[in-house]
XYZ file of C-alpha atoms in Angstrom:
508
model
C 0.000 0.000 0.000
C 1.438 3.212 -0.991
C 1.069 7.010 1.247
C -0.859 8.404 -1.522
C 1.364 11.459 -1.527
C 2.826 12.211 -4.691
C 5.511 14.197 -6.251
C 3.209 15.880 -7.963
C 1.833 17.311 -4.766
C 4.581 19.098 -3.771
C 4.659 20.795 -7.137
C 1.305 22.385 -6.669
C 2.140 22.971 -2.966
C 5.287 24.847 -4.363
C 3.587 26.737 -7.075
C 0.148 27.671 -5.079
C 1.144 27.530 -1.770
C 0.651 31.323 -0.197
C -1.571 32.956 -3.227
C -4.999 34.166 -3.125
C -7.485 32.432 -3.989
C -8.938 33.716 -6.828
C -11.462 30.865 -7.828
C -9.936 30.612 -11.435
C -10.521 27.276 -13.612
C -6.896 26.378 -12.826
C -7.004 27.335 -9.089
C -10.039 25.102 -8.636
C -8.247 22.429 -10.299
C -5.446 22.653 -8.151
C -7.629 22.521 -4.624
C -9.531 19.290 -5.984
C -5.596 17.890 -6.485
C -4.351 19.122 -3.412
C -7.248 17.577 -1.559
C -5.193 13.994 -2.066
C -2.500 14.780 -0.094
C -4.202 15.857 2.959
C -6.637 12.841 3.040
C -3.611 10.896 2.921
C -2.243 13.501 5.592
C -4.983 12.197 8.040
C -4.334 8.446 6.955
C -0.758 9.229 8.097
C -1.341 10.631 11.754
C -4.413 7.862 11.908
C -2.324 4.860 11.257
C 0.857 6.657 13.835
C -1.335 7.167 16.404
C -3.332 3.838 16.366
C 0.385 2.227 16.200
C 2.371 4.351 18.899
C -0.410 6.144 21.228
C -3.228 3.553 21.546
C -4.490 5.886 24.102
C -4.337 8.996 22.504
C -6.294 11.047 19.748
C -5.891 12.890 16.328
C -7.235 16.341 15.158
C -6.897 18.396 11.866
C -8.755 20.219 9.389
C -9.080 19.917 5.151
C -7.691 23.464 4.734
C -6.346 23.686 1.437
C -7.750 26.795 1.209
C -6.982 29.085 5.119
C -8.981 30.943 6.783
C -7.373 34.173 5.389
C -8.588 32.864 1.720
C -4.941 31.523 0.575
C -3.676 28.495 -0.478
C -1.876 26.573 2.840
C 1.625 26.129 2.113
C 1.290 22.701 3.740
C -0.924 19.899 5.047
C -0.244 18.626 8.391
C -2.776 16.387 11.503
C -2.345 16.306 14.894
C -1.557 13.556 17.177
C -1.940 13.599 21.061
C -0.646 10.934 23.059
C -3.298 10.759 25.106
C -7.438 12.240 24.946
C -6.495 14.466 27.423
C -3.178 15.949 26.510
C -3.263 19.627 26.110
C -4.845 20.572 22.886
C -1.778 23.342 22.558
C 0.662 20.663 21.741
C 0.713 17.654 19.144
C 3.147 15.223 17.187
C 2.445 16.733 13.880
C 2.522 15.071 10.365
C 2.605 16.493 7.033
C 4.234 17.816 3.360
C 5.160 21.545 2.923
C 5.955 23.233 0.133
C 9.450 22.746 0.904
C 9.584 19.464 -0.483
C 10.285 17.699 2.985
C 7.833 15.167 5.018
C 8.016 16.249 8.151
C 7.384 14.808 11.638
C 7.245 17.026 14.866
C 6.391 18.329 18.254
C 4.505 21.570 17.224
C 2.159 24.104 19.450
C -1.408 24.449 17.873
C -3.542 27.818 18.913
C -1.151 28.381 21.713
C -0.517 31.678 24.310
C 2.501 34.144 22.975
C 4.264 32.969 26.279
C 3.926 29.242 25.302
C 4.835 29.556 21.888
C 7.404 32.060 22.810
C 8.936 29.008 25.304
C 8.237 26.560 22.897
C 10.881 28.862 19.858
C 13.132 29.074 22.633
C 13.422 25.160 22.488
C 13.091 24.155 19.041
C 15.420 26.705 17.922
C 15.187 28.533 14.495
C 14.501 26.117 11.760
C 13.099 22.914 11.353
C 15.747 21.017 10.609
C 17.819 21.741 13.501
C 15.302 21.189 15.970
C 15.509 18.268 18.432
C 11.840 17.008 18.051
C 11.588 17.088 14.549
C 12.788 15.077 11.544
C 12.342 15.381 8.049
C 12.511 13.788 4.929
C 12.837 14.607 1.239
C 10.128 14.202 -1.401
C 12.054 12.224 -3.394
C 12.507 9.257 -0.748
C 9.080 9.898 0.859
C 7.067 9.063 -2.208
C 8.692 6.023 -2.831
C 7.954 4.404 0.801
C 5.059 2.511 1.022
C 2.456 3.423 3.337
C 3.678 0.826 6.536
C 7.372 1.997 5.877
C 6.218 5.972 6.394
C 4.826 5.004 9.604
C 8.039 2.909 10.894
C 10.112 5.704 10.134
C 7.777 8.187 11.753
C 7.880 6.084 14.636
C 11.540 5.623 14.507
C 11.874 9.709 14.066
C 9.279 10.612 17.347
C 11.491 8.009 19.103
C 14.651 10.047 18.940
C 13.051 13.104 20.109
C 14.523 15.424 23.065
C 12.559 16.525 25.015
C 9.822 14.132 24.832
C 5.813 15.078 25.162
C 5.637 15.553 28.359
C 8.685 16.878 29.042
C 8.712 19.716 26.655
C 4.913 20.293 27.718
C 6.631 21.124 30.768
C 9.648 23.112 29.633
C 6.895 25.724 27.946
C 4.258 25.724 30.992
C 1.788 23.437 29.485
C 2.223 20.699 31.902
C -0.043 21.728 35.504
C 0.286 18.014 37.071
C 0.030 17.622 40.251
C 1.941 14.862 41.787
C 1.912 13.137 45.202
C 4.961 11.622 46.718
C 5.110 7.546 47.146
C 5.054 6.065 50.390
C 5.739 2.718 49.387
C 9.381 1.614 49.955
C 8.887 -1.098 47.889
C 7.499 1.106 45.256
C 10.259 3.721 45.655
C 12.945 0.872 45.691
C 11.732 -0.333 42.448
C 11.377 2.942 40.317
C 15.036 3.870 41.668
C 16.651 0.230 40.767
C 14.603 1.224 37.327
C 16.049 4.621 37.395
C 19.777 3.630 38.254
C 19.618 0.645 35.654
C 18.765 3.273 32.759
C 21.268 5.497 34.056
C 24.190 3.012 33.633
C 22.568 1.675 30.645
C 25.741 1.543 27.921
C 28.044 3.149 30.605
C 31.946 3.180 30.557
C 33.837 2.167 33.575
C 36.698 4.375 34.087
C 39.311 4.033 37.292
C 36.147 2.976 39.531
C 33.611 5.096 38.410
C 31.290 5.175 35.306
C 30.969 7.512 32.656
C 27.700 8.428 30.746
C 28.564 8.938 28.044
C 25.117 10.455 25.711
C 25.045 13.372 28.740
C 27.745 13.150 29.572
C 28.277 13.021 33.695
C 30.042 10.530 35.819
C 28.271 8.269 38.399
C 29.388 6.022 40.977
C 26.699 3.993 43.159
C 27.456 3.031 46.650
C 25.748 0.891 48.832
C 25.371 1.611 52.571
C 25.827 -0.640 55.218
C 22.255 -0.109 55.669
C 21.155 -1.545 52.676
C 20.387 1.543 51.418
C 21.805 2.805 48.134
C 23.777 6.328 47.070
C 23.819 7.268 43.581
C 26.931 10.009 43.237
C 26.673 12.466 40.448
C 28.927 14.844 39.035
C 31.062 15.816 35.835
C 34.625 15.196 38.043
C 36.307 11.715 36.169
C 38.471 11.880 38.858
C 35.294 11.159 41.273
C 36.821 13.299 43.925
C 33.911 15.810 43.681
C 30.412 14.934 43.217
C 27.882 17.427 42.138
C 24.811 15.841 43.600
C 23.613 12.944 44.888
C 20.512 11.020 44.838
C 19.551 8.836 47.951
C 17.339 6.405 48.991
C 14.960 7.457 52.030
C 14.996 6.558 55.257
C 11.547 6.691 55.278
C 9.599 7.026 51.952
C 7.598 9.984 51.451
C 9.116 12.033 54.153
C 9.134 15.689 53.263
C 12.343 16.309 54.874
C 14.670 13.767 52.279
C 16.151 15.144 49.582
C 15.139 12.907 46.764
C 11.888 11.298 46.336
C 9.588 9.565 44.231
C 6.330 10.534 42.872
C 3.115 9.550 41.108
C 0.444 11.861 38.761
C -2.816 11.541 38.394
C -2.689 8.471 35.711
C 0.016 6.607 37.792
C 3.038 8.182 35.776
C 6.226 7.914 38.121
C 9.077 10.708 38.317
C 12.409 11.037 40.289
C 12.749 14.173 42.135
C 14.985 16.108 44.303
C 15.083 19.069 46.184
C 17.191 21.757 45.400
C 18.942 21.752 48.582
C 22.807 21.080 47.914
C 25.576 20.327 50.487
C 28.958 21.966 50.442
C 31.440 19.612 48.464
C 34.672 19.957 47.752
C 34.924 22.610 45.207
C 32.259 24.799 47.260
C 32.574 26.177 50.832
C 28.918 26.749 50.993
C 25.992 24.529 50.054
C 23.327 25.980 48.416
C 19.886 27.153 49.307
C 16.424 25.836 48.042
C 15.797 28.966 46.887
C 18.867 29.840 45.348
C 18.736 26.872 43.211
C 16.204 28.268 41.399
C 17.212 31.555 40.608
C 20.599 30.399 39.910
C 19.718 27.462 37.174
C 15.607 29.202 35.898
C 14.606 25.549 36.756
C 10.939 25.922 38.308
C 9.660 23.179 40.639
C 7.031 20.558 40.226
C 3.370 20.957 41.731
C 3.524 18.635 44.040
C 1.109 17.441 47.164
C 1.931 19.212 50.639
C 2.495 15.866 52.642
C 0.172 15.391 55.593
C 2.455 16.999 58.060
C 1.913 20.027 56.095
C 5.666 20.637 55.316
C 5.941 22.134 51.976
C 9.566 21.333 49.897
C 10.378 22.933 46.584
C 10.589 19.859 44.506
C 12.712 19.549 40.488
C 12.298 16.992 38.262
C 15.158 14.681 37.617
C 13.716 12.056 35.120
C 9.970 11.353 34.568
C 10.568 7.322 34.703
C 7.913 5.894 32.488
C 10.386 7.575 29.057
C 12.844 5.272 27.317
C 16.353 4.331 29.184
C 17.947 6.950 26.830
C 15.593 9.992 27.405
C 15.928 9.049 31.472
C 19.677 9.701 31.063
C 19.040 12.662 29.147
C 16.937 14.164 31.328
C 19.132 13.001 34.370
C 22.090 14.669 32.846
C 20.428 18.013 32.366
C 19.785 17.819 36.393
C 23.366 17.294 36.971
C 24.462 20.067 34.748
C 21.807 22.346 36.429
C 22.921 21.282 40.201
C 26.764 21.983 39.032
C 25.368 25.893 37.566
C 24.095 26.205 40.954
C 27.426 25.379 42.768
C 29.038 27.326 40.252
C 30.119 31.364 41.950
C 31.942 31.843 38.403
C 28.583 31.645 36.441
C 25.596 33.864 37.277
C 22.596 33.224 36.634
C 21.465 35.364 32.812
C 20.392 39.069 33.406
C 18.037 41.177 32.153
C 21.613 42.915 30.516
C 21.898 39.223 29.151
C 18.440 38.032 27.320
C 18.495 34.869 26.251
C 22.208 33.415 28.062
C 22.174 30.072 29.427
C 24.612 27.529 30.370
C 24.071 24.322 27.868
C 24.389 21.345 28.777
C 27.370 19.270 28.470
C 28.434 17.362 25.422
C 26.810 14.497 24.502
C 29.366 11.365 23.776
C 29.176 7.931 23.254
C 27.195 6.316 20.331
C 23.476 6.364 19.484
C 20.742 4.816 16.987
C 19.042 7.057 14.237
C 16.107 4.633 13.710
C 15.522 3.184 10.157
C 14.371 5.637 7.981
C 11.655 3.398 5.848
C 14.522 1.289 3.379
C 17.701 2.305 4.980
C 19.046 0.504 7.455
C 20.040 1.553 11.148
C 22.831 3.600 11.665
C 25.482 3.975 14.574
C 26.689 7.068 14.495
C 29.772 7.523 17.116
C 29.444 10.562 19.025
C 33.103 11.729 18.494
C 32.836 14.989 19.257
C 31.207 14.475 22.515
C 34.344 12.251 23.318
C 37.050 14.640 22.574
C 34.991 17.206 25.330
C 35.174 14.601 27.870
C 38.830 13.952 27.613
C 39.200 18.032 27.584
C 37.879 17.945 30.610
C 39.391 15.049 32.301
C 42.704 16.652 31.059
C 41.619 20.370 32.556
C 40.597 18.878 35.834
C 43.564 17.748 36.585
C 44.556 21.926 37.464
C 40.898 22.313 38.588
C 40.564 23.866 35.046
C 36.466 23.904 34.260
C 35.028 23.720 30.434
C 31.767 25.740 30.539
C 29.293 25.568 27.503
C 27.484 28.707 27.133
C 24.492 29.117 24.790
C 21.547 30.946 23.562
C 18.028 30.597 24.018
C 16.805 30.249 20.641
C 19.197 26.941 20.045
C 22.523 28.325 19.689
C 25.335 26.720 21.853
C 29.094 26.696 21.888
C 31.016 23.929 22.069
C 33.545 25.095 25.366
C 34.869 27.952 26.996
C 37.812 27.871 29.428
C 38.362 30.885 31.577
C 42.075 31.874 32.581
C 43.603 34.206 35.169
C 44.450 37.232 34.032
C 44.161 36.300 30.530
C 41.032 36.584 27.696
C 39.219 33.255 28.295
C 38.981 31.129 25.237
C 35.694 30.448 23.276
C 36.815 26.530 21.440
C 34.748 25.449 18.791
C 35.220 21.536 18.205
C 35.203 19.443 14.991
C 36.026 15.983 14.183
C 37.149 16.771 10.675
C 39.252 19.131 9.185
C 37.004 19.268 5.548
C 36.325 22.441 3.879
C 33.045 22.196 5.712
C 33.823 21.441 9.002
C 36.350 24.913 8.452
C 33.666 27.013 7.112
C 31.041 26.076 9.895
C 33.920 26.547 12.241
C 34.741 29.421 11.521
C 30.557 30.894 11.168
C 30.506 29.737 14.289
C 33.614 31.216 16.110
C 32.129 34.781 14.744
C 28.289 34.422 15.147
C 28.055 32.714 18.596
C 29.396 36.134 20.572
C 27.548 38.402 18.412
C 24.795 36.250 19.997
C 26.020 35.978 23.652
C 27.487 39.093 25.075
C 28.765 37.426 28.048
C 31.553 35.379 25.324
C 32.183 38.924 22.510
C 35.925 38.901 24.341
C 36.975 35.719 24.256
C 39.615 34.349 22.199
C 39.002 32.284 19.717
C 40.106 28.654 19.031
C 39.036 25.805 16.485
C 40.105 22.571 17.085
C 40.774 20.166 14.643
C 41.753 16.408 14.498
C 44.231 17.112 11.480
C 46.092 20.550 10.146
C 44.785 22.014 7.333
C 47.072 23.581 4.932
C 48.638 26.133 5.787
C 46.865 29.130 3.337
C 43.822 28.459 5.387
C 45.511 27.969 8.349
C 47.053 31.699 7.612
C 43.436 33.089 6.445
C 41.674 32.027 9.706
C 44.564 33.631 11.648
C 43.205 37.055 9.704
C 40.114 36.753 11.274
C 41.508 35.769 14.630
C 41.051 32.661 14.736
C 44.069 30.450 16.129
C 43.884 26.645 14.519
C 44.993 23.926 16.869
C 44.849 20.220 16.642
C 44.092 17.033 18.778
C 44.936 12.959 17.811
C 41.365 11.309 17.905
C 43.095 7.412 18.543
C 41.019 4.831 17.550
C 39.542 3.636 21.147
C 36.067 3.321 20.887
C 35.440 4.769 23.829
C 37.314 8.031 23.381
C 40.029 6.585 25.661
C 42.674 7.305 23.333
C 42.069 10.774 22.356
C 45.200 13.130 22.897
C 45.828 17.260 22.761
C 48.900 18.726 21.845
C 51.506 20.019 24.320
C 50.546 23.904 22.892
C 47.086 23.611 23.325
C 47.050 22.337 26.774
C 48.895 24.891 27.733
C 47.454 27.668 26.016
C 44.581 26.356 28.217
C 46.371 26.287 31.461
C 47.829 23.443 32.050
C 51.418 24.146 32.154
């Protein structure tokens, strides 16, 4: 059975798409066509949703012609995982003018502060937003009708954030949880939680790496029987960032990490965002500067019969895929170490749209089948070369800090030096005319961007010299070219800087 979307379709999208509609003999012609495509839209987003949210629900509308009497530039249906999922965000399907498929998380009829949140996450195009994938006309047409929806599936599957995380991230999500009791209950979403965690994790000199975060983790058990889960970005382990603990006593508003259930049963990990004094901070840090230091806002949670009410952040909602559990894990880590940190503030108003990204992702990971292709492994190299920056930097208590914008944008490191312009280092694992040329874009673009990096100098890093003409031309727009040997360790362990570089850096 084929989609019943043809090439053809995307011509008339291309050549109709925006005018007026005029109600000529050819016009009229073209809305009966284009009628074809969005039947087979709604087949589309039927067939997904049947297959991947038994529970959930579809919504749309046959608008070749819009309500402001033009052509639509696209047909698209919604999906909702579930019949009560807020009508103000759906897994969209559909063709665009473009001459893409496309499958995403979209807003529908949402509040300027929603959709406002919601740009702020997907970034600025389509294609470079993390819960959306696209394909070209050519290879859609040619899938069969079964073979769209396994690659749509495959596509929604590698989404970050997921549903109900994102609903969250743009104030959509109002769920109100209440903390488990249960220690039985508790133990078993926590074994479930630790197991995803160290999922596909490295062991290095007695701790474990995560690599697609990336963070370090070590668990311990106590002679209690109780079990610590140690959390940081320190390989050496001698510093954790966090840690997150089994109870005492289950449900007790006075522990520091919990369990909790919604309203359908849904479990989540969370911790409050008090913070003890390590060994890279004097001071621990407050509840409430936790918040204001990281934007993070806490959950709605039940005040517990005592009537003690804690300030409670999401760590993982435990119901997602192992891989979107370590994703969302890492982004707590990386939020507890911006609280500890006194060397980055919080953004200012001087500073719209700064934020601290989160750390590079390493490792390996699956870009689902795409209808006839098979799966790929794509090796996160450049993830890996971070991660041995960092162990390397550590070793002088040298930190790599990733800032970023709002709207998507986000360097690769930043190392801050006494007395000396810090340096903004933009990271590639090939040293093509196209790794140079984004390099470079990037170098000049990302502090126009972020004020709080416009001084920096600035560095691309490359796992090979070019020659030495472009070498010379970067240098004339001040950017200094240094290189690092990748190895050929799968797991990054063999990945080596050069003498200059580490101690342009610091490291003497």
């Amino acid at each position: 059975m084929d989609s019943g979307i043809r090439l053809e379709h995307f011509g008339l999208l291309e050549q109709y798409g925006g005018a007026p509609w005029t109600r000529t003999a050819d016009q009229v012609a073209a809305r009966d066509r284009l009628r074809e495509p969005y039947k087979a839209t709604k087949a589309w987003a039927e067939a997904l949703q049947v297959k991947l949210f038994p529970d959930g629900r579809t919504d749309g509308r046959m608008a070749v012609i819009n309500q402001g009497q033009h052509f639509s530039r696209y047909t698209w249906w919604r999906i909702y995982p579930r019949k009560s999922s807020p009508h103000e965000l759906a897994y969209t399907v559909g063709i665009d003018c473009s001459g893409e498929f496309i499958v995403k998380l979209d807003t529908y009829q949402a509040a300027a502060p929603v959709h406002a949140a919601y740009v702020a996450e997907s970034g600025p195009t389509i294609a470079a937003s993390p819960f959306a994938a696209v394909m070209s006309a050519e290879e859609g047409v040619n899938l069969s009708f079964e073979a769209l929806i396994d690659w749509s599936i495959a596509a929604i599957a590698d989404f970050y954030p997921g549903y109900e995380e994102l609903a969250n991230r743009i104030g959509l999500a109002q769920t109100r949880l209440r903390l488990v009791i249960d220690p039985h209950v508790t133990r078993r979403q926590l074994d479930r939680w630790r197991a995803a965690v160290l999922e596909g994790s490295i062991a290095r000199k007695g701790i474990r790496w995560v690599p697609d975060s990336p963070f370090v983790v070590r668990v311990v058990k106590a002679p209690d029987g109780r079990i610590r889960t140690e959390l940081g970005h320190d390989p050496s382990g001698k510093n954790w960032t966090v840690e997150i603990n089994e109870a005492r006593q289950t449900g007790n508003p006075n522990s520091l990490s919990a369990v909790a259930v919604d309203a359908q049963g849904r479990s989540y990990l969370l911790r409050q965002g008090l913070l003890r004094k390590n060994g890279e901070t004097e001071k621990g840090v407050s509840p409430s500067a936790f918040a204001s230091r990281t934007g993070l806002t806490p959950v709605n949670v039940e005040v517990s019969p005592t009537g003690i009410e804690r300030a409670w952040f999401l760590v993982a909602a435990l119901e997602e895929k192992s891989d979107l559990i370590r994703k969302m894990t890492g982004r707590f880590v990386r939020a507890c170490a911006l609280a500890r940190s006194t060397r980055s503030p919080a953004p200012t108003a001087e500073d719209v749209g700064y934020r601290l990204g989160a750390d590079e992702k390493g490792g390996t990971y699956v870009i689902g089948s795409t209808g006839p292709q098979d799966e790929k492994i794509v090796s996160r190299k450049q993830g890996f070369v971070w991660l041995a920056l960092q162990e390397r930097l550590l070793e002088r208590d040298i930190k790599i800090e990733k800032p970023g914008h709002s709207l998507g944008y986000e360097v690769d490191a930043t190392v801050k030096r006494p007395g000396k312009r810090p340096l903004l280092i933009e990271i590639k694992t090939g040293a093509t005319a196209a790794d140079i040329h984004t390099g470079a874009g990037q170098l000049h673009l990302y502090p126009a961007l972020i004020p709080a990096i416009a001084g920096h100098e600035r560095i691309l890093l490359l796992p090979g010299r070019p020659h030495e003409d472009v070498v010379a031309a970067l240098a004339k727009l001040d950017i200094v070219v240094f290189t690092y040997d990748p190895g050929i360790e799968p797991d990054g362990s063999g990945i080596r800087f050069t003498s200059d570089f580490l101690e342009l850096c610091g490291l003497d």
